[in-house]
Short mmCIF file of C-alpha atoms and ligand atoms in Angstrom, two decimals:
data_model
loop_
_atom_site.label_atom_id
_atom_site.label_comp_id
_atom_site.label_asym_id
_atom_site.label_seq_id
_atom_site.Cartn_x
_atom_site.Cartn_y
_atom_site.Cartn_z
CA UNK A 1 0.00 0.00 0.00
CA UNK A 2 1.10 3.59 -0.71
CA UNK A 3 0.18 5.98 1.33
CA UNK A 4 2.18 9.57 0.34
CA UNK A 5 1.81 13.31 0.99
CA UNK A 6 3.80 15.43 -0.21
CA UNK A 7 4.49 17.55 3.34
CA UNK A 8 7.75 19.90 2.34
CA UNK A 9 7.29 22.77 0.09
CA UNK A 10 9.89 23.56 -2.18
CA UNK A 11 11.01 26.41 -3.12
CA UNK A 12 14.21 26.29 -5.09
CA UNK A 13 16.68 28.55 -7.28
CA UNK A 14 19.41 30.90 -7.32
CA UNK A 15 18.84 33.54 -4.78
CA UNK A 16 16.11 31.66 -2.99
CA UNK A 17 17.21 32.22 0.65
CA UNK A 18 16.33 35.77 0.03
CA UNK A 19 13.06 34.36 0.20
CA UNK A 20 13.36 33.43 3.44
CA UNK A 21 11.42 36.18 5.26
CA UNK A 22 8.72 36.80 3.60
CA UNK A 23 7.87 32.82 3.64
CA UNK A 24 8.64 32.81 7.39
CA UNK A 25 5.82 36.18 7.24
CA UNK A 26 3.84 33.58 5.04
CA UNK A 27 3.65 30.92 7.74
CA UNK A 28 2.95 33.73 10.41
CA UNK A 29 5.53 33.64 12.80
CA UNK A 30 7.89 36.94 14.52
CA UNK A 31 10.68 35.04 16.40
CA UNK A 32 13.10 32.31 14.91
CA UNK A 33 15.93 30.41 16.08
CA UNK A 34 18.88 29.67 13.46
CA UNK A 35 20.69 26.61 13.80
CA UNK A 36 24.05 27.21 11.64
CA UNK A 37 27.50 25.22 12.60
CA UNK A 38 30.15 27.54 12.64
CA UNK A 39 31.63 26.91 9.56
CA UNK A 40 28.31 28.41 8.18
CA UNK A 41 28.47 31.48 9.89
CA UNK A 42 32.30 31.74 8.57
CA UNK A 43 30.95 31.37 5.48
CA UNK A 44 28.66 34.82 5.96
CA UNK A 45 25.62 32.29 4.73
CA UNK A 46 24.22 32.55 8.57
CA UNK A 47 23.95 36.28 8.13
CA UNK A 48 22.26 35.85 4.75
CA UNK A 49 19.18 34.16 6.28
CA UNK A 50 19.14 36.41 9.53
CA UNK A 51 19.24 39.56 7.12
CA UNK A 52 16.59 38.15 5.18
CA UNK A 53 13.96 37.36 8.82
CA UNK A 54 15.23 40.88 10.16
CA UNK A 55 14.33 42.72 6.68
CA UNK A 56 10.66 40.92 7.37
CA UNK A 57 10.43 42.08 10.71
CA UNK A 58 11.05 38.72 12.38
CA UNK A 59 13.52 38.67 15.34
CA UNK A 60 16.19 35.92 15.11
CA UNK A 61 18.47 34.22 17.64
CA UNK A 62 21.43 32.20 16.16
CA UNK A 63 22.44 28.71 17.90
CA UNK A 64 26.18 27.66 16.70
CA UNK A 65 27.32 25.38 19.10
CA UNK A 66 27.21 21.93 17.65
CA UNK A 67 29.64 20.23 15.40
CA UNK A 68 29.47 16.74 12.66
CA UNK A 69 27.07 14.26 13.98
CA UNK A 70 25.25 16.15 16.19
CA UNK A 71 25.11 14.61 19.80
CA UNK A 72 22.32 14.97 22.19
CA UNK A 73 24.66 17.29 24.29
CA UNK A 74 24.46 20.03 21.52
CA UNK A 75 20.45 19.46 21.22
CA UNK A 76 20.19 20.25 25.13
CA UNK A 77 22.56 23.50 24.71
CA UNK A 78 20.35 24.82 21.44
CA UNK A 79 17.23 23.86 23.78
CA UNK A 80 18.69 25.93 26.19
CA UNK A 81 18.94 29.13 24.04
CA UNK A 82 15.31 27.84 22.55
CA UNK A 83 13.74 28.36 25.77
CA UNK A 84 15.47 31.70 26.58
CA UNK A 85 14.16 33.08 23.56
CA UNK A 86 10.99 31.22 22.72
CA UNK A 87 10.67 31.38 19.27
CA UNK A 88 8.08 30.62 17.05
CA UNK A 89 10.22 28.86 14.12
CA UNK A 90 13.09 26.87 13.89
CA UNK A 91 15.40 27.29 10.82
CA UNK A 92 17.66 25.10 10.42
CA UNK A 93 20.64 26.43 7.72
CA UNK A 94 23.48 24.59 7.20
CA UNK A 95 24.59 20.44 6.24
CA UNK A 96 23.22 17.71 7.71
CA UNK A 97 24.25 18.35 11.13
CA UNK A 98 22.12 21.37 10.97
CA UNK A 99 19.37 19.98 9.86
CA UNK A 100 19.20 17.51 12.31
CA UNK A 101 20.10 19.36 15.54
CA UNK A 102 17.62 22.02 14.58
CA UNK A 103 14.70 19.08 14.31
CA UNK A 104 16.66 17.53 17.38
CA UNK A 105 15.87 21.08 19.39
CA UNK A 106 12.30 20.76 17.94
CA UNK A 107 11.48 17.85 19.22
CA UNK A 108 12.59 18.79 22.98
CA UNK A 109 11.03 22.02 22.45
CA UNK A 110 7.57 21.68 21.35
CA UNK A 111 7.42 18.12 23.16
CA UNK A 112 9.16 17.84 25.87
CA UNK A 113 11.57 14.67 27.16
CA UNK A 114 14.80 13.75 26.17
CA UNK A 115 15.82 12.60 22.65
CA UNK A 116 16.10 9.10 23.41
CA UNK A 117 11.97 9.16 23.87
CA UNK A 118 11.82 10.03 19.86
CA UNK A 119 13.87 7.21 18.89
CA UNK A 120 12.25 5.35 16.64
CA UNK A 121 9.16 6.21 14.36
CA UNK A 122 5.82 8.62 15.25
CA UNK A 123 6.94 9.14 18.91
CA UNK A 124 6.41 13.37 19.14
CA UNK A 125 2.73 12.20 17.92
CA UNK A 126 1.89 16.27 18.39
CA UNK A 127 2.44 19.35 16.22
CA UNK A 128 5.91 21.18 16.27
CA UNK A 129 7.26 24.50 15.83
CA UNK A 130 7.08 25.20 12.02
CA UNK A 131 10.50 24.40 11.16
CA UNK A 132 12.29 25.41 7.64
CA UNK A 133 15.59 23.49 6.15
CA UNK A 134 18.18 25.49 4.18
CA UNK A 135 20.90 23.26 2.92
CA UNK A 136 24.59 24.40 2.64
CA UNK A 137 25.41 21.45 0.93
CA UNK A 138 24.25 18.48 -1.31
CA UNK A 139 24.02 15.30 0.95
CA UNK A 140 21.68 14.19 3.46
CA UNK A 141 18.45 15.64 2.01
CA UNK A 142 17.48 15.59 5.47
CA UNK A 143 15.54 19.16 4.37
CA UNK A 144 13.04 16.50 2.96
CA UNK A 145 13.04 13.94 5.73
CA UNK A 146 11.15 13.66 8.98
CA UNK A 147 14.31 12.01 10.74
CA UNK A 148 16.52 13.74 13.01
CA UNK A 149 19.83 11.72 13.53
CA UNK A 150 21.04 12.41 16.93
CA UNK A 151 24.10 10.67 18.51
CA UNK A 152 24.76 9.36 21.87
CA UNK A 153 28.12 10.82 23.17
CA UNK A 154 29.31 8.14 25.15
CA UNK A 155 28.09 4.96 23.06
CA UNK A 156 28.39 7.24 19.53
CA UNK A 157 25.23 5.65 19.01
CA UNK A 158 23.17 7.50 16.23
CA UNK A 159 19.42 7.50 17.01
CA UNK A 160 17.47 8.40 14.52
CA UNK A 161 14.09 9.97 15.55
CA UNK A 162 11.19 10.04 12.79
CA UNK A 163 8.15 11.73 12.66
CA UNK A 164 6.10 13.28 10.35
CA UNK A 165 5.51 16.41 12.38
CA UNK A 166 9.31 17.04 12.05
CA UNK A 167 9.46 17.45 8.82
CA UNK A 168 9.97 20.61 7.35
CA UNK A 169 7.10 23.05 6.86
CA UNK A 170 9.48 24.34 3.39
CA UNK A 171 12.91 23.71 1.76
CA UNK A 172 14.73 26.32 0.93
CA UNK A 173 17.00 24.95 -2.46
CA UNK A 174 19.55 27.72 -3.61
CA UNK A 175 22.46 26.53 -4.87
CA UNK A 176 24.10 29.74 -4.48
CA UNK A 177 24.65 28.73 -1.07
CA UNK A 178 26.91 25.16 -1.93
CA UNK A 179 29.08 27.02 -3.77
CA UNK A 180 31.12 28.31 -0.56
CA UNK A 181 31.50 24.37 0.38
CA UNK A 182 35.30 23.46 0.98
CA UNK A 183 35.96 20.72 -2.47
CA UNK A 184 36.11 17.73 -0.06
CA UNK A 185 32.99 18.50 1.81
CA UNK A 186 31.19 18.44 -2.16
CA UNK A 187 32.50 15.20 -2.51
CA UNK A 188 31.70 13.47 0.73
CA UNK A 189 28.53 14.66 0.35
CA UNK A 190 28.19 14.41 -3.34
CA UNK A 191 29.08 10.51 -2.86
CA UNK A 192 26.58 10.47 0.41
CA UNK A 193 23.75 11.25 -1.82
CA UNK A 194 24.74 8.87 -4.76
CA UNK A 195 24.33 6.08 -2.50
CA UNK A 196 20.77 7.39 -1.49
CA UNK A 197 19.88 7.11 -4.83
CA UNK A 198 21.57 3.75 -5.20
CA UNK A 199 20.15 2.44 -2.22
CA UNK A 200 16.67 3.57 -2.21
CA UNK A 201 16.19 1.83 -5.57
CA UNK A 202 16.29 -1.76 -4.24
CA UNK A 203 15.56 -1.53 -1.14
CA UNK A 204 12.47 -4.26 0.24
CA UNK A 205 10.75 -0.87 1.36
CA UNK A 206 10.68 0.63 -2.37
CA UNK A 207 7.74 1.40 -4.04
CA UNK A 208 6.33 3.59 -6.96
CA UNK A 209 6.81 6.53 -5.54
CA UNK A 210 9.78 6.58 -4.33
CA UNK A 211 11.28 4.80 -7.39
CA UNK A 212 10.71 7.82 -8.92
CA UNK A 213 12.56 9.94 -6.95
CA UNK A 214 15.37 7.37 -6.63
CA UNK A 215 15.79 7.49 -10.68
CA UNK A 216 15.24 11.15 -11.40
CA UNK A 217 17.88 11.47 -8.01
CA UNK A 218 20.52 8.91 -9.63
CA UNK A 219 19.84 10.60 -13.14
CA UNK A 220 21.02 14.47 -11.86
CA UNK A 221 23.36 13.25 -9.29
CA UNK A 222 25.36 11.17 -12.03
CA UNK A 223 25.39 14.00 -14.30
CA UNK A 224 26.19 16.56 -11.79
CA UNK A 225 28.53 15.02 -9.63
CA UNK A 226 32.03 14.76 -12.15
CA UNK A 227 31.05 18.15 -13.01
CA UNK A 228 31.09 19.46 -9.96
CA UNK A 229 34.14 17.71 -8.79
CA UNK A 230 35.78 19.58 -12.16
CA UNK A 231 34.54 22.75 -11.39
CA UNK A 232 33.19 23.95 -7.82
CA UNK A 233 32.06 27.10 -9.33
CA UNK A 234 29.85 25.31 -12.35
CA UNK A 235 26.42 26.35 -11.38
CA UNK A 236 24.05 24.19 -13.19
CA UNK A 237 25.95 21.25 -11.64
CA UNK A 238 25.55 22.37 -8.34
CA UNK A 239 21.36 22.61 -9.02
CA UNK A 240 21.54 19.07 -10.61
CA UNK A 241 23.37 17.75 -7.13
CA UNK A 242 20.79 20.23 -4.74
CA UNK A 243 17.88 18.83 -6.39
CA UNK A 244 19.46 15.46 -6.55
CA UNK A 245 20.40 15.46 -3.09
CA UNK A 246 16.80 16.61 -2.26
CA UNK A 247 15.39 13.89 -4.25
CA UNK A 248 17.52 11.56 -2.74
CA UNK A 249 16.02 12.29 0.72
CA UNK A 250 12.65 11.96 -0.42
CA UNK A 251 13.39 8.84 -1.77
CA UNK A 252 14.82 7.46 1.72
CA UNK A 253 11.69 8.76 3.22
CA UNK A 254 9.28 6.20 1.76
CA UNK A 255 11.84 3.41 1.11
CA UNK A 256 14.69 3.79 3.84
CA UNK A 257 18.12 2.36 2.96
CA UNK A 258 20.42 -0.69 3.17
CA UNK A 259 23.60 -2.49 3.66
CA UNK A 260 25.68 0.28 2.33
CA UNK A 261 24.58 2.48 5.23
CA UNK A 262 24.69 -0.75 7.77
CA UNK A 263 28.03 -1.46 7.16
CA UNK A 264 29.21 2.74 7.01
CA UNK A 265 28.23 3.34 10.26
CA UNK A 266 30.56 1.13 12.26
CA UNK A 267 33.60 2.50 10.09
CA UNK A 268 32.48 6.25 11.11
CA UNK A 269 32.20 4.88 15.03
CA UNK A 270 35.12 2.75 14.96
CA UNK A 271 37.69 4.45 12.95
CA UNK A 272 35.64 8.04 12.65
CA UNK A 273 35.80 7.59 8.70
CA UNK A 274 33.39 10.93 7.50
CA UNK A 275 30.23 9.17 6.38
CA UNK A 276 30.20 9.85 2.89
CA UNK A 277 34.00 8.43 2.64
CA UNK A 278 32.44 5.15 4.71
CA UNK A 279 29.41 4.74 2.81
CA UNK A 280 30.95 4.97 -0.48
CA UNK A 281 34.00 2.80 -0.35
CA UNK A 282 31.53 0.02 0.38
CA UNK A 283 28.53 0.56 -1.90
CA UNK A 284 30.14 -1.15 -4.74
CA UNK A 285 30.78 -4.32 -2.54
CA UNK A 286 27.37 -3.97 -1.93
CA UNK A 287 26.14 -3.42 -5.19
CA UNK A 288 28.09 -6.87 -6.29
CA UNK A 289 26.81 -8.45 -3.42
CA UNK A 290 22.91 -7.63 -4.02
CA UNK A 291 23.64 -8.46 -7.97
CA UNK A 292 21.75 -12.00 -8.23
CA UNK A 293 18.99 -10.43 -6.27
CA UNK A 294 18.32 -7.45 -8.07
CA UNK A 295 20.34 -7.12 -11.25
CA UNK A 296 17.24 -6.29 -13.47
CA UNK A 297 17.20 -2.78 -11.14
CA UNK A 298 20.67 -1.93 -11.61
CA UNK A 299 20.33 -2.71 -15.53
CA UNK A 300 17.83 0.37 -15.08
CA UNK A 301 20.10 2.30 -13.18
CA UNK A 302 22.89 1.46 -15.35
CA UNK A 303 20.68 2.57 -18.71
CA UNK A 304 20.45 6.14 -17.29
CA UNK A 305 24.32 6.69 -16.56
CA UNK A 306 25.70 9.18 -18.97
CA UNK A 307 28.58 7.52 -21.17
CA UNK A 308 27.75 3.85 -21.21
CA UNK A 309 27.78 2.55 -24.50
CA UNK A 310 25.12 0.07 -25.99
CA UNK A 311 27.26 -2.61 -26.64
CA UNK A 312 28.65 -3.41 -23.08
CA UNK A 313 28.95 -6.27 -21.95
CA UNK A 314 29.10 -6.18 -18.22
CA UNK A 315 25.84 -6.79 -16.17
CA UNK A 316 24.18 -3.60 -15.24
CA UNK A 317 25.42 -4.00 -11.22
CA UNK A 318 29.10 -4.31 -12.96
CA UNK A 319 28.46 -1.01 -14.75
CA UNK A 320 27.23 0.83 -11.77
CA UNK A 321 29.57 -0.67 -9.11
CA UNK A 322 32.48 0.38 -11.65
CA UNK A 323 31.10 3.89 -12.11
CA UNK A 324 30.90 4.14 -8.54
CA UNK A 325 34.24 3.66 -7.91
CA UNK A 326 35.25 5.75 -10.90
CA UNK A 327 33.58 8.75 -8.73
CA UNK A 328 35.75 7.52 -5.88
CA UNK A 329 38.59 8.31 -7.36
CA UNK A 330 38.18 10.91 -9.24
CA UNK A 331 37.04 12.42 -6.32
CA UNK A 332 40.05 11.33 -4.11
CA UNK A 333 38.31 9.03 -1.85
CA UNK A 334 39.74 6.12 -0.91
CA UNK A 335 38.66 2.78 -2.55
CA UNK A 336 39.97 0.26 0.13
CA UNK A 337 39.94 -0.14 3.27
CA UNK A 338 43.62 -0.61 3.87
CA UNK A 339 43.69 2.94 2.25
CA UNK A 340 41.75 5.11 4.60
CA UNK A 341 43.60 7.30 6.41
CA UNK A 342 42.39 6.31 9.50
CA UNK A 343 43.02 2.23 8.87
CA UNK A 344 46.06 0.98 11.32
CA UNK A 345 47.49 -1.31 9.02
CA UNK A 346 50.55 -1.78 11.13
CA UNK A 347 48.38 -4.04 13.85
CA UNK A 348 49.31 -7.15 13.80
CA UNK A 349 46.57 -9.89 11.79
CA UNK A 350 44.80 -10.68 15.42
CA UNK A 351 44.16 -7.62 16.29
CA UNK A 352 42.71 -6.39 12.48
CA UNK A 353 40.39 -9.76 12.68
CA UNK A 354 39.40 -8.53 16.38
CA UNK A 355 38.21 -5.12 14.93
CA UNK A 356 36.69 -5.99 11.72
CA UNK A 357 34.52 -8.95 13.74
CA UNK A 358 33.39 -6.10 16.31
CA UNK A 359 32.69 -3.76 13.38
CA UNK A 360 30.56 -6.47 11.08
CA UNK A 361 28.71 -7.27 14.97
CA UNK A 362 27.67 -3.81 15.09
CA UNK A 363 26.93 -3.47 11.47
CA UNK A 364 24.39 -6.58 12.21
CA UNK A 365 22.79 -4.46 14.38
CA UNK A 366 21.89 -1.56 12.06
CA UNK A 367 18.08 -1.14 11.51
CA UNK A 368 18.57 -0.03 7.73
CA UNK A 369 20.42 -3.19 6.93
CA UNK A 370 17.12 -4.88 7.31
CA UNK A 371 15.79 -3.19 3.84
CA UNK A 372 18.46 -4.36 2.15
CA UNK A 373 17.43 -6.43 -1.03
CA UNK A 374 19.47 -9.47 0.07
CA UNK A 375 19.59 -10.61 3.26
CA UNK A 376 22.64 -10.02 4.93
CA UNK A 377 24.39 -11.36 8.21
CA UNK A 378 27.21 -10.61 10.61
CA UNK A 379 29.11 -13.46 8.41
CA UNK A 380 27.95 -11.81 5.05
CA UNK A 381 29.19 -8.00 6.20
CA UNK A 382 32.75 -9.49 7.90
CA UNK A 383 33.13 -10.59 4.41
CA UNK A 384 32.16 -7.39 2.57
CA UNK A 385 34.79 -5.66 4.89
CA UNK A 386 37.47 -8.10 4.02
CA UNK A 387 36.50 -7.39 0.38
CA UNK A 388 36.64 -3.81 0.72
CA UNK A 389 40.58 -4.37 2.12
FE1 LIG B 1 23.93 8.50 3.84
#
């Protein structure tokens, strides 16, 4: 059964953010809180927004202490300064981490509790301060999700906390503001959102909808992303990867993600690999692994690629799990494990089984490897991560 509303207004293009006021006027609200990291505000794109609220009358408080993976730590500090000022709105303008600490402050805001009592799906179960997403750069699409991804600093568990009344009242899509991104931050999260289009396509969860936004995501993102990794300043390709990205995050909404993702998250906890490094060095392990299941999708996926010619030969999850890497390295990402910066190769061979059994145990234990189109156990990711050496 399908059951989809479209709950996030969009409201993309160059110079959009100046927009931001009068749409805040729009909703009918007079005091917001900003959630920008700091590298944002360097970036002047925190001021941007604010001008835009003040020049509509709107009084704004910025929150800026919070940093990659938001913990709950930085959601308590933000709801600190949320209950000081009592606003009316929540922005949240920045990446990911944005994003999500700005729905994290929502949900202890307008509901009370601490974020472990959202973990899981349709747990706020009440309305929430409007709340509108601005991303800074093409990832997550977490401007189109009703997740929050908050992590536990001690156990650096994440816990993602879902419901629909977090999602954003409207996205705010100007690529303007990626442009300022530093070149590796385009490509971590350029990769990132690849794999949410990968991902979302053959997932157990899929379904009409959200094949659609899967392929129209894949479709931009592969066209935009070597462009953009050319050229930081190319425009157009930073609008394919923003609406891409977005896509992308639409896409998880309805259909979630798989063993990509499972197996990422106990590299970024156990070695502190940067997500979109994690998740992409082992999506085309995955991709070869899921093959017999689901080759037929990945012939589809492989049929909109740019540059594939008619006559290959390779099955379709060859042709995307070789494109993937191609992005991999032409974006200077490592390919192998044994290559990552933060891999210890010079443990001895007890010690390297030790971690990579502790990291496939956890990676059994992560919820989105249950959508993945094959079934896969703690056996089946230790031996993706010895593949991926
Ligand atoms: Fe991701």
């Amino acid at each position: 059964m399908i059951d989809y509303r479209l709950r996030t207004r969009i409201v993309a293009g160059e110079g959009a953010i100046e927009r931001l006021g009068a749409l805040a006027k729009e909703i009918g609200v007079g005091k917001a809180v900003i959630v920008s990291d700091s590298g944002v505000v360097d970036a002047g794109l925190y001021d941007s927004g604010a001008r835009s609220l003040a020049a509509a009358g709107i009084e704004t408080q910025g929150f800026h202490a919070l940093s990659e993976n938001p913990t709950t730590t930085h959601v308590d500090s933000g709801l600190e300064i949320a209950r000081q000022f009592e606003p009316d709105l929540i922005v949240g303008l920045g990446g990911g981490s944005s994003m999500d600490c700005a729905k994290g402050i929502n949900f202890l805001y307008s509901c009370g509790g601490k974020m472990a009592d959202y973990w899981g799906v349709g747990k706020a179960g009440k309305p929430m301060l409007p709340f509108i997403a601005i991303p800074t750069t093409s990832g997550t699409g977490s401007e189109m999700q009703s997740f929050a991804l908050i992590s536990d600093p001690d156990t650096h568990v994440k816990m993602a906390c879902g419901d629909s009344h977090a999602a954003a009242a409207i996205a705010i899509l100007d690529p303007l503001l990626t442009l300022t991104q530093p070149p590796k931050v385009t490509a971590l999260t350029g990769i990132d959102a690849l794999t949410h289009a990968l991902e979302t396509y053959v997932t157990t969860k899929r379904n009409a909808v959200s094949e659609c936004f899967s392929r129209e995501a894949w479709s931009l993102l592969s066209r935009g992303f070597p462009r953009v990794i050319e050229d930081g300043s190319d425009i157009a390709a930073r609008t394919q990867m923003q609406l891409g990205a977005a896509f992308g995050g639409m896409a998880i909404e309805a259909s979630m993600l798989g063993a990509a993702h499972a197996l990422a998250n106990p590299l970024t906890a156990f070695l502190g690999v940067p997500h979109g490094q994690a998740v992409g060095l082992m999506m085309p392990h995955v991709v070869r692994f899921n093959h017999a299941m689901v080759e037929h999708r990945y012939e589809e996926l492989a049929h909109l690629l740019p540059n594939v010619s008619r006559d290959d030969r390779r099955s379709g999850a060859e042709i995307v799990a070789d494109r993937f890497t191609d992005w991999l390295r032409m974006a200077g990402l490592a390919t192998r494990l044994s290559d990552l910066e933060s891999w210890d190769g010079s443990q001895d061979s007890s010690r390297i089984e030790e971690q990579l059994h502790a990291m496939s145990e956890m990676a059994g234990k992560q919820w989105t490897g249950s959508f993945n189109p094959r079934p896969a156990s703690v056996t089946d990711y230790l031996a993706l991560y010895r593949t991926a050496m």
